[in-house]
Amino acid sequence: MAQHDPNKAAPGPPLPSSPPALRPYQQQAVARVVEHFRASDDPALVVLPTGSGKSLVIAELARLARGRVLVLAHVRELVEQNHAKYLAYGLEADIFSAGLGRKESGRQVVFGSVQSVVRNLDAFDAEKAGQGTFTLLVIDECHRVSLDDDSSYRQVIAHLQRRNPRLKVLGLTATPFRLGQGFIYHRHHHGMVRGDETCFFRDCVFEQPLRLMVKQGYLAPPRRIDAAVAGYDFSTLAPAASGLYREEELNRVVAGHRATPGIIADVVEQAAERQAVMIFAATVAHAEEILGYLPAGEAALITGATPGREREAIIAAFKGRAIKYLVNVAVLTTGFDAPHVDLIAILRPTESVGLYQQIVGRGLRLAPGKQDCLILDYAGNPWDLYAPEVGAPKPASDAEPVQVECPECGHANLFWGKRDGELVIEHYGRRCQGLITDPSPVSGTSRGPRGAGSGARRQCDFRFRFKVCGECGAENDIAARRCHGCQTLLVDADDKLKAALRLKDARVLRVSGMQLEATVNGRGMPRLKVTYHDEDGATLAEWFALETPAQRGAFHAVFLRDHLRAPGAAWRPTSPQEVIDEQRRLRAPDFVVGRKVGRHWQVREKLFDYSGRYRRADSEPVQR
């Protein structure tokens, strides 16, 4: 088969009078991708909000590609949408999707469903297709790419890489995070680290903020209002190990709930002047009950068990405005495009801000006569559509995203934390997320990340929370098992406690309180006394002087850096009273170990962020 020229139309529909026009941010996304892949083979990511036209970006990149291109999606609707945008250029492309009744893989550009492709990998061998190897793999809704090597996407990637080790892999998504993992990429083009080193996607090369899309008029503004009727209380439910809520637990909350009739009546009232309504139910039984309260002949229900032809007919009726209300159970969160939707009713808990954004995104596309999209949340979801995503699981119900400046590189980190007014009094960050550039690259190295040649980028070494290696003194992550500096096995916190408990001249306190006191020493000099208490009344104490710069430096090094609830803060107290006045900034350790020196006890070890077999003072006994 002859090689397909990407710049020449194959036999088929005539060229349109002009190719589709890209918006400025779409042009920027394409340019960033091209720039990245010219310098690197690292998998890259583009983040574009729902409704921003990812299909057009994909089509333009496929048109520009010099080699063969495979575009994957997880639902046939997305395969069709992406394929249609490419055809709009007057070019031809194959479709490989059992759901669409086509299994073609001979042309330069192929749009496929991952389920069909992974079952027919031999169809994507160059020698069988009669063409060259694939040089670019594009994955739509790429947050579905798992870290598991046996997953469908990873199998396809591995197969193509065996034939072309320099395969370029690009992912596009509106929600670049996964439950249980956090961010799915390592580095962001704004110069920060988001996910860890295990992330498959290495660089986010472009991101278009949702708020900017709305401000520039490319998306309809979401308008969330507090429901005036009673909603559901899902606060006692906890996600399973998978990160998802269990259906039986959801049913216990919503099944036959007396609030449901009132909720649906409110939805219908709010929808009086609206064009189309999507309702997201918690379970199938819940959805069936909801359907019974909606106006007869104006509503339909889609679940995962809805047969394909029936599903297509319902969606066609909804898009054609034959019905106004569409109820679904977690099946229309991606790959569904009905721009006239202008009311979203959420009657289920959402496990993540990503899912919440996907749901709300169904109503943000522009349409004639549409001014905004009304968001009605009857499930008490805590997510802010515009709030920046932190990536790590929310550590406490009252935590919020806070900005924390790194004292070494100055990067403005985004961590979960707490404020007291404008002051960040606590955060849960461990290591600075900033990317810094080494002063000079190592000559003769292979192609690396974008920007190689001006010095390689690496993550800043500053750690807000850490544990120190006893061998080399390096600071390590609080969960590390081996020192990153000397590779020595780090002493486990439980082993430290166990060893101390065996000693006759040691005292181990399970700390239940920390008391600060301004006092004086025997010569009348001011001192800060810190006393640690356990549940049985035992105590250990230590004293600090703060008169001179050297003393204040020592106080910061041996006390303040560990005890700050917001480590890295620029707070430098100059007197014991100042420390006492601002003790809301400080945290107590979980355990304190003291050793007897002469007639006195001396604090030797303090354990923070403890998680092990011993019970902390603020928790129940661990069940083993």
CSV table of C-alpha atoms in Angstrom, one decimal, residues 120-566:
chain,number,residue,atom,x,y,z
A,120,ASN,CA,-6.2,-7.0,17.6
A,121,LEU,CA,-2.7,-5.8,18.1
A,122,ASP,CA,-1.3,-7.7,15.2
A,123,ALA,CA,-3.4,-5.5,12.9
A,124,PHE,CA,-1.1,-2.6,13.9
A,125,ASP,CA,2.2,-4.2,12.8
A,126,ALA,CA,3.8,-2.2,10.0
A,127,GLU,CA,4.6,-5.3,7.9
A,128,LYS,CA,0.9,-6.3,7.9
A,129,ALA,CA,-0.5,-2.9,7.3
A,130,GLY,CA,2.0,-2.3,4.4
A,131,GLN,CA,3.1,1.0,5.9
A,132,GLY,CA,5.7,2.3,8.3
A,133,THR,CA,5.6,2.1,12.0
A,134,PHE,CA,3.4,4.3,14.1
A,135,THR,CA,5.3,7.4,15.2
A,136,LEU,CA,2.5,9.2,17.2
A,137,LEU,CA,0.0,7.7,19.6
A,138,VAL,CA,-2.7,10.2,20.8
A,139,ILE,CA,-4.9,9.1,23.8
A,140,ASP,CA,-8.2,11.1,24.4
A,141,GLU,CA,-9.4,11.1,28.0
A,142,CYS,CA,-6.0,10.0,29.0
A,143,HIS,CA,-6.7,10.1,32.7
A,144,ARG,CA,-7.8,6.5,32.1
A,145,VAL,CA,-4.3,5.3,31.4
A,146,SER,CA,-3.4,3.2,34.4
A,147,LEU,CA,0.0,2.6,36.0
A,148,ASP,CA,-0.6,-1.1,35.6
A,149,ASP,CA,1.5,-2.5,32.7
A,150,ASP,CA,-1.3,-5.1,32.0
A,151,SER,CA,-4.0,-2.4,31.4
A,152,SER,CA,-5.4,-2.1,27.9
A,153,TYR,CA,-3.7,1.3,27.1
A,154,ARG,CA,-0.4,0.2,28.4
A,155,GLN,CA,-0.5,-3.0,26.3
A,156,VAL,CA,-1.1,-1.0,23.2
A,157,ILE,CA,1.7,1.5,24.1
A,158,ALA,CA,4.1,-1.4,24.7
A,159,HIS,CA,3.2,-3.1,21.5
A,160,LEU,CA,3.8,0.1,19.4
A,161,GLN,CA,7.0,0.9,21.3
A,162,ARG,CA,8.5,-2.6,20.5
A,163,ARG,CA,8.2,-1.6,16.9
A,164,ASN,CA,9.2,2.0,17.4
A,165,PRO,CA,11.2,2.7,20.6
A,166,ARG,CA,10.9,6.4,19.8
A,167,LEU,CA,7.1,6.5,19.7
A,168,LYS,CA,5.7,9.8,20.7
A,169,VAL,CA,2.7,9.4,23.1
A,170,LEU,CA,0.4,12.4,23.7
A,171,GLY,CA,-2.5,12.4,26.1
A,172,LEU,CA,-5.4,14.9,26.2
A,173,THR,CA,-7.8,15.3,29.1
A,174,ALA,CA,-9.9,17.8,31.0
A,175,THR,CA,-9.1,16.2,34.4
A,176,PRO,CA,-5.5,15.2,34.7
A,177,PHE,CA,-5.8,13.1,37.9
A,178,ARG,CA,-6.9,9.6,38.9
A,179,LEU,CA,-8.5,8.3,42.1
A,180,GLY,CA,-5.8,6.8,44.3
A,181,GLN,CA,-2.9,8.3,42.3
A,182,GLY,CA,-3.4,12.1,42.1
A,183,PHE,CA,-1.9,13.9,39.1
A,184,ILE,CA,-1.2,11.7,36.2
A,185,TYR,CA,1.9,13.7,35.0
A,186,HIS,CA,5.2,14.6,36.7
A,187,ARG,CA,6.1,18.1,35.5
A,188,HIS,CA,4.1,21.1,34.5
A,189,HIS,CA,5.1,23.6,31.9
A,190,HIS,CA,4.7,26.4,34.5
A,191,GLY,CA,7.8,25.0,36.2
A,192,MET,CA,6.5,22.7,39.0
A,193,VAL,CA,6.2,19.1,39.9
A,194,ARG,CA,2.6,17.7,40.2
A,195,GLY,CA,2.7,13.9,40.2
A,196,ASP,CA,5.5,11.7,41.4
A,197,GLU,CA,8.3,10.0,39.4
A,198,THR,CA,6.1,6.9,38.7
A,199,CYS,CA,3.7,8.9,36.5
A,200,PHE,CA,3.5,7.6,32.9
A,201,PHE,CA,3.1,11.1,31.4
A,202,ARG,CA,6.2,13.1,32.1
A,203,ASP,CA,5.3,16.7,31.0
A,204,CYS,CA,2.1,18.7,30.9
A,205,VAL,CA,3.1,20.9,28.0
A,206,PHE,CA,-0.1,23.0,27.8
A,207,GLU,CA,-3.1,23.7,30.1
A,208,GLN,CA,-6.0,26.0,29.4
A,209,PRO,CA,-7.8,27.1,32.7
A,210,LEU,CA,-11.6,26.6,32.8
A,211,ARG,CA,-12.1,30.0,34.4
A,212,LEU,CA,-10.3,31.6,31.4
A,213,MET,CA,-12.4,29.7,28.9
A,214,VAL,CA,-15.6,31.0,30.6
A,215,LYS,CA,-14.2,34.6,30.8
A,216,GLN,CA,-13.2,34.6,27.1
A,217,GLY,CA,-16.7,33.4,26.1
A,218,TYR,CA,-15.7,30.0,24.9
A,219,LEU,CA,-17.9,28.1,27.4
A,220,ALA,CA,-21.2,28.9,29.1
A,221,PRO,CA,-20.7,30.1,32.7
A,222,PRO,CA,-21.8,27.6,35.3
A,223,ARG,CA,-24.2,29.0,37.9
A,224,ARG,CA,-24.4,26.9,41.1
A,225,ILE,CA,-27.2,27.7,43.5
A,226,ASP,CA,-28.0,26.2,46.9
A,227,ALA,CA,-31.1,24.0,46.7
A,228,ALA,CA,-34.0,25.3,48.8
A,229,VAL,CA,-35.2,21.8,49.6
A,230,ALA,CA,-33.7,19.0,51.7
A,231,GLY,CA,-31.0,17.0,50.1
A,232,TYR,CA,-29.2,13.7,50.7
A,233,ASP,CA,-26.6,13.2,53.5
A,234,PHE,CA,-23.7,11.1,52.2
A,235,SER,CA,-21.3,12.4,54.8
A,236,THR,CA,-21.1,9.1,56.7
A,237,LEU,CA,-20.1,7.2,53.6
A,238,ALA,CA,-16.4,6.4,52.8
A,239,PRO,CA,-15.1,5.3,49.4
A,240,ALA,CA,-14.0,1.7,49.0
A,241,ALA,CA,-10.3,0.8,48.4
A,242,SER,CA,-10.9,1.5,44.7
A,243,GLY,CA,-11.8,5.1,45.6
A,244,LEU,CA,-15.4,4.6,44.5
A,245,TYR,CA,-18.5,4.5,46.7
A,246,ARG,CA,-20.2,1.1,47.1
A,247,GLU,CA,-23.6,0.8,45.4
A,248,GLU,CA,-25.2,-0.9,48.4
A,249,GLU,CA,-24.1,1.9,50.7
A,250,LEU,CA,-25.4,4.5,48.2
A,251,ASN,CA,-28.7,2.7,48.1
A,252,ARG,CA,-29.0,2.8,51.8
A,253,VAL,CA,-29.0,6.6,51.6
A,254,VAL,CA,-31.2,7.2,48.6
A,255,ALA,CA,-33.6,4.2,48.3
A,256,GLY,CA,-37.0,5.4,49.1
A,257,HIS,CA,-35.7,8.6,50.6
A,258,ARG,CA,-38.5,11.0,51.5
A,259,ALA,CA,-36.5,13.9,50.0
A,260,THR,CA,-36.5,12.5,46.5
A,261,PRO,CA,-40.0,13.6,45.4
A,262,GLY,CA,-39.3,17.2,46.7
A,263,ILE,CA,-35.9,17.2,45.0
A,264,ILE,CA,-37.4,16.3,41.6
A,265,ALA,CA,-40.2,18.7,42.0
A,266,ASP,CA,-37.6,21.4,42.6
A,267,VAL,CA,-35.6,20.3,39.5
A,268,VAL,CA,-38.8,20.5,37.4
A,269,GLU,CA,-39.6,24.0,38.8
A,270,GLN,CA,-36.0,25.2,38.2
A,271,ALA,CA,-36.1,23.8,34.6
A,272,ALA,CA,-39.3,25.6,33.6
A,273,GLU,CA,-37.3,28.1,31.4
A,274,ARG,CA,-34.5,25.7,30.6
A,275,GLN,CA,-33.8,23.8,27.3
A,276,ALA,CA,-32.5,20.5,28.5
A,277,VAL,CA,-31.8,18.8,31.8
A,278,MET,CA,-29.3,16.1,32.8
A,279,ILE,CA,-29.8,14.3,36.1
A,280,PHE,CA,-27.0,12.2,37.7
A,281,ALA,CA,-28.4,9.5,40.0
A,282,ALA,CA,-26.5,7.5,42.6
A,283,THR,CA,-27.7,4.0,41.6
A,284,VAL,CA,-29.9,2.3,39.1
A,285,ALA,CA,-32.7,1.9,41.7
A,286,HIS,CA,-32.4,5.5,42.5
A,287,ALA,CA,-32.5,6.5,38.8
A,288,GLU,CA,-35.6,4.4,38.2
A,289,GLU,CA,-37.3,6.1,41.2
A,290,ILE,CA,-36.3,9.6,39.9
A,291,LEU,CA,-37.8,8.7,36.4
A,292,GLY,CA,-41.1,8.0,38.0
A,293,TYR,CA,-41.4,11.6,39.4
A,294,LEU,CA,-40.5,13.3,36.1
A,295,PRO,CA,-43.2,14.5,33.6
A,296,ALA,CA,-44.5,11.6,31.6
A,297,GLY,CA,-43.2,11.5,28.0
A,298,GLU,CA,-40.5,14.1,28.7
A,299,ALA,CA,-37.9,11.9,30.3
A,300,ALA,CA,-35.7,8.9,29.7
A,301,LEU,CA,-33.1,6.8,31.6
A,302,ILE,CA,-29.8,5.4,30.5
A,303,THR,CA,-27.7,3.0,32.6
A,304,GLY,CA,-24.7,0.8,31.9
A,305,ALA,CA,-27.1,-2.0,31.1
A,306,THR,CA,-29.2,-0.1,28.5
A,307,PRO,CA,-28.9,-1.9,25.1
A,308,GLY,CA,-26.9,-0.1,22.5
A,309,ARG,CA,-29.7,0.6,20.0
A,310,GLU,CA,-32.0,1.8,22.8
A,311,ARG,CA,-29.3,4.0,24.1
A,312,GLU,CA,-28.7,5.5,20.7
A,313,ALA,CA,-32.4,6.1,20.3
A,314,ILE,CA,-32.7,7.8,23.7
A,315,ILE,CA,-29.7,10.0,23.0
A,316,ALA,CA,-31.0,11.0,19.6
A,317,ALA,CA,-34.3,11.9,21.1
A,318,PHE,CA,-32.6,14.0,23.8
A,319,LYS,CA,-30.4,15.8,21.3
A,320,GLY,CA,-33.4,16.3,19.0
A,321,ARG,CA,-35.3,17.9,21.9
A,322,ALA,CA,-38.0,15.2,21.8
A,323,ILE,CA,-37.4,14.7,25.5
A,324,LYS,CA,-36.2,17.3,28.0
A,325,TYR,CA,-34.9,15.2,31.0
A,326,LEU,CA,-32.2,12.6,30.7
A,327,VAL,CA,-31.4,10.6,33.8
A,328,ASN,CA,-28.2,8.5,33.9
A,329,VAL,CA,-26.0,6.5,36.3
A,330,ALA,CA,-22.3,7.3,35.7
A,331,VAL,CA,-22.4,6.5,31.9
A,332,LEU,CA,-22.6,10.0,30.4
A,333,THR,CA,-19.7,11.7,32.1
A,334,THR,CA,-17.4,11.7,29.1
A,335,GLY,CA,-17.8,11.4,25.4
A,336,PHE,CA,-21.4,12.9,25.4
A,337,ASP,CA,-22.1,16.1,23.6
A,338,ALA,CA,-25.5,17.9,23.8
A,339,PRO,CA,-24.7,21.6,23.8
A,340,HIS,CA,-28.2,22.7,24.6
A,341,VAL,CA,-28.0,21.2,28.1
A,342,ASP,CA,-28.4,24.1,30.5
A,343,LEU,CA,-29.3,22.5,33.8
A,344,ILE,CA,-27.3,19.8,35.6
A,345,ALA,CA,-28.8,18.2,38.7
A,346,ILE,CA,-26.4,16.2,40.8
A,347,LEU,CA,-28.1,13.7,43.1
A,348,ARG,CA,-25.0,11.6,43.9
A,349,PRO,CA,-21.8,12.0,45.8
A,350,THR,CA,-18.7,12.6,43.5
A,351,GLU,CA,-15.6,10.9,44.6
A,352,SER,CA,-13.2,13.5,43.1
A,353,VAL,CA,-13.1,17.0,41.7
A,354,GLY,CA,-12.3,15.3,38.4
A,355,LEU,CA,-15.6,13.5,38.3
A,356,TYR,CA,-17.4,16.6,39.4
A,357,GLN,CA,-15.8,18.6,36.6
A,358,GLN,CA,-16.7,15.9,34.1
A,359,ILE,CA,-20.4,16.0,35.2
A,360,VAL,CA,-20.7,19.8,35.2
A,361,GLY,CA,-18.8,19.9,31.9
A,362,ARG,CA,-21.8,18.3,30.2
A,363,GLY,CA,-23.6,21.6,30.4
A,364,LEU,CA,-20.8,24.1,29.6
A,365,ARG,CA,-20.8,24.0,25.8
A,366,LEU,CA,-22.3,27.0,24.0
A,367,ALA,CA,-25.6,26.8,22.2
A,368,PRO,CA,-28.1,29.2,20.6
A,369,GLY,CA,-30.3,30.9,23.3
A,370,LYS,CA,-28.2,29.6,26.1
A,371,GLN,CA,-26.9,32.1,28.7
A,372,ASP,CA,-25.5,29.9,31.4
A,373,CYS,CA,-25.8,26.4,32.9
A,374,LEU,CA,-27.6,26.0,36.2
A,375,ILE,CA,-25.9,23.6,38.6
A,376,LEU,CA,-28.2,22.0,41.3
A,377,ASP,CA,-26.4,19.9,43.8
A,378,TYR,CA,-28.6,17.9,46.2
A,379,ALA,CA,-25.7,15.7,47.5
A,380,GLY,CA,-23.6,18.2,49.3
A,381,ASN,CA,-20.5,17.8,47.1
A,382,PRO,CA,-17.6,19.9,48.4
A,383,TRP,CA,-15.9,20.6,45.1
A,384,ASP,CA,-15.3,24.0,43.7
A,385,LEU,CA,-15.4,23.8,39.9
A,386,TYR,CA,-12.7,26.5,39.5
A,387,ALA,CA,-10.6,25.5,42.5
A,388,PRO,CA,-7.1,24.3,41.7
A,389,GLU,CA,-6.6,20.6,42.2
A,390,VAL,CA,-3.9,19.6,44.8
A,391,GLY,CA,-3.5,16.1,43.6
A,392,ALA,CA,-3.0,14.4,47.0
A,393,PRO,CA,-6.2,13.1,48.8
A,394,LYS,CA,-7.8,15.7,51.1
A,395,PRO,CA,-6.3,15.1,54.5
A,396,ALA,CA,-9.1,16.7,56.6
A,397,SER,CA,-12.6,17.9,55.9
A,398,ASP,CA,-11.8,21.5,56.7
A,399,ALA,CA,-8.6,21.5,54.5
A,400,GLU,CA,-8.4,23.8,51.5
A,401,PRO,CA,-5.8,24.6,48.8
A,402,VAL,CA,-3.2,27.0,50.2
A,403,GLN,CA,-0.2,28.6,48.6
A,404,VAL,CA,3.2,28.0,50.3
A,405,GLU,CA,6.4,29.7,49.1
A,406,CYS,CA,9.6,27.6,49.1
A,407,PRO,CA,12.2,29.3,51.2
A,408,GLU,CA,15.0,28.0,48.9
A,409,CYS,CA,13.7,28.4,45.3
A,410,GLY,CA,10.8,30.7,45.9
A,411,HIS,CA,8.3,28.5,44.1
A,412,ALA,CA,4.6,29.1,45.1
A,413,ASN,CA,3.6,25.6,46.0
A,414,LEU,CA,-0.1,24.5,46.2
A,415,PHE,CA,-0.8,22.2,49.2
A,416,TRP,CA,-3.8,21.2,51.2
A,417,GLY,CA,-3.8,23.3,54.4
A,418,LYS,CA,-5.7,25.6,56.7
A,419,ARG,CA,-5.9,29.3,57.1
A,420,ASP,CA,-6.6,31.6,60.1
A,421,GLY,CA,-7.8,34.7,58.3
A,422,GLU,CA,-5.2,35.4,55.6
A,423,LEU,CA,-2.4,33.5,57.5
A,424,VAL,CA,-1.6,29.9,56.4
A,425,ILE,CA,-1.3,28.2,59.8
A,426,GLU,CA,-1.0,24.7,58.6
A,427,HIS,CA,-0.2,22.8,55.5
A,428,TYR,CA,0.5,19.1,54.6
A,429,GLY,CA,3.1,19.6,52.0
A,430,ARG,CA,6.3,17.4,52.1
A,431,ARG,CA,8.6,18.6,49.3
A,432,CYS,CA,8.8,21.7,47.2
A,433,GLN,CA,7.0,21.2,43.8
A,434,GLY,CA,9.2,23.7,42.0
A,435,LEU,CA,11.4,22.8,39.0
A,436,ILE,CA,14.8,24.3,39.0
A,437,THR,CA,17.4,24.3,36.1
A,438,ASP,CA,20.8,22.9,36.7
A,439,PRO,CA,23.4,25.6,35.7
A,440,SER,CA,24.9,23.5,33.0
A,441,PRO,CA,23.8,20.3,31.2
A,442,VAL,CA,26.0,17.3,31.0
A,443,SER,CA,27.5,17.1,27.6
A,444,GLY,CA,26.9,14.1,25.4
A,445,THR,CA,23.6,13.1,27.0
A,446,SER,CA,20.7,11.7,25.1
A,447,ARG,CA,17.6,13.7,24.1
A,448,GLY,CA,15.8,14.7,27.3
A,449,PRO,CA,12.8,16.8,28.4
A,450,ARG,CA,11.8,20.0,26.7
A,451,GLY,CA,14.4,22.7,27.5
A,452,ALA,CA,17.4,20.4,27.3
A,453,GLY,CA,20.4,22.3,26.2
A,454,SER,CA,19.9,25.1,28.7
A,455,GLY,CA,20.4,22.8,31.6
A,456,ALA,CA,18.2,19.9,32.8
A,457,ARG,CA,15.2,20.6,35.0
A,458,ARG,CA,14.9,18.8,38.3
A,459,GLN,CA,12.7,19.1,41.3
A,460,CYS,CA,13.8,21.4,44.1
A,461,ASP,CA,15.4,19.5,47.0
A,462,PHE,CA,13.8,21.5,49.8
A,463,ARG,CA,11.6,19.4,52.1
A,464,PHE,CA,9.0,20.9,54.4
A,465,ARG,CA,8.7,17.6,56.3
A,466,PHE,CA,11.4,15.0,56.5
A,467,LYS,CA,13.3,12.4,58.4
A,468,VAL,CA,17.0,12.5,58.7
A,469,CYS,CA,19.3,9.7,57.8
A,470,GLY,CA,21.4,8.7,60.8
A,471,GLU,CA,24.3,7.7,58.6
A,472,CYS,CA,24.8,10.6,56.2
A,473,GLY,CA,22.4,13.3,57.6
A,474,ALA,CA,20.4,13.6,54.3
A,475,GLU,CA,16.7,14.7,54.6
A,476,ASN,CA,14.3,12.1,53.3
A,477,ASP,CA,10.6,11.9,52.7
A,478,ILE,CA,8.7,11.0,55.9
A,479,ALA,CA,7.6,7.7,54.2
A,480,ALA,CA,11.0,6.7,52.8
A,481,ARG,CA,12.4,3.4,53.8
A,482,ARG,CA,15.9,3.9,52.4
A,483,CYS,CA,18.0,7.1,52.4
A,484,HIS,CA,18.1,8.7,48.9
A,485,GLY,CA,21.6,9.9,49.6
A,486,CYS,CA,23.5,6.8,50.9
A,487,GLN,CA,20.8,4.1,50.3
A,488,THR,CA,21.1,3.0,53.9
A,489,LEU,CA,17.9,1.4,55.3
A,490,LEU,CA,16.3,4.1,57.5
A,491,VAL,CA,15.5,3.2,61.1
A,492,ASP,CA,11.8,2.5,61.4
A,493,ALA,CA,9.9,4.7,63.9
A,494,ASP,CA,8.6,1.6,65.6
A,495,ASP,CA,12.1,0.3,66.1
A,496,LYS,CA,13.1,3.5,67.7
A,497,LEU,CA,10.3,3.3,70.2
A,498,LYS,CA,10.8,-0.3,70.9
A,499,ALA,CA,14.5,0.2,71.5
A,500,ALA,CA,13.8,3.2,73.8
A,501,LEU,CA,11.2,1.2,75.8
A,502,ARG,CA,13.9,-1.4,76.6
A,503,LEU,CA,16.3,1.1,78.2
A,504,LYS,CA,16.1,1.7,81.9
A,505,ASP,CA,17.4,5.3,81.6
A,506,ALA,CA,14.9,6.3,78.8
A,507,ARG,CA,11.5,7.8,79.1
A,508,VAL,CA,9.0,7.5,76.2
A,509,LEU,CA,6.0,9.9,76.2
A,510,ARG,CA,2.9,9.4,74.1
A,511,VAL,CA,2.3,13.1,73.8
A,512,SER,CA,-1.2,14.3,74.7
A,513,GLY,CA,-0.2,18.0,75.2
A,514,MET,CA,2.5,20.6,74.8
A,515,GLN,CA,2.8,23.6,77.1
A,516,LEU,CA,4.8,26.7,76.4
A,517,GLU,CA,6.1,29.0,79.2
A,518,ALA,CA,8.2,32.1,79.4
A,519,THR,CA,10.6,31.7,82.3
A,520,VAL,CA,14.2,32.6,83.3
A,521,ASN,CA,17.3,30.6,84.0
A,522,GLY,CA,19.3,30.6,87.2
A,523,ARG,CA,21.0,33.8,86.1
A,524,GLY,CA,17.7,35.6,85.4
A,525,MET,CA,18.0,35.3,81.6
A,526,PRO,CA,14.8,34.8,79.6
A,527,ARG,CA,14.1,31.3,78.4
A,528,LEU,CA,11.3,29.5,76.6
A,529,LYS,CA,10.3,26.3,78.4
A,530,VAL,CA,8.5,23.6,76.4
A,531,THR,CA,6.9,20.9,78.4
A,532,TYR,CA,5.5,17.7,76.9
A,533,HIS,CA,2.8,15.7,78.7
A,534,ASP,CA,1.6,12.2,78.3
A,535,GLU,CA,-1.8,10.7,79.3
A,536,ASP,CA,-0.5,9.5,82.7
A,537,GLY,CA,0.9,12.9,83.8
A,538,ALA,CA,4.6,12.2,83.0
A,539,THR,CA,6.5,15.1,81.5
A,540,LEU,CA,9.7,16.0,79.6
A,541,ALA,CA,10.9,19.5,79.1
A,542,GLU,CA,13.4,21.5,77.1
A,543,TRP,CA,14.6,25.2,77.2
A,544,PHE,CA,15.6,27.6,74.5
A,545,ALA,CA,17.2,31.0,74.4
A,546,LEU,CA,16.3,33.6,71.8
A,547,GLU,CA,18.4,36.7,72.6
A,548,THR,CA,21.1,36.5,69.9
A,549,PRO,CA,20.9,35.7,66.2
A,550,ALA,CA,22.8,32.5,66.8
A,551,GLN,CA,20.4,31.4,69.5
A,552,ARG,CA,17.4,32.2,67.3
A,553,GLY,CA,19.1,30.2,64.4
A,554,ALA,CA,19.6,27.2,66.7
A,555,PHE,CA,16.0,27.5,67.9
A,556,HIS,CA,14.7,27.4,64.3
A,557,ALA,CA,17.0,24.4,63.4
A,558,VAL,CA,16.3,22.2,66.4
A,559,PHE,CA,12.7,23.2,67.3
A,560,LEU,CA,10.8,25.5,64.9
A,561,ARG,CA,11.3,23.7,61.6
A,562,ASP,CA,9.9,20.4,63.1
A,563,HIS,CA,7.1,22.0,65.1
A,564,LEU,CA,5.7,24.4,62.6
A,565,ARG,CA,2.2,23.4,61.4
A,566,ALA,CA,3.1,25.2,58.2
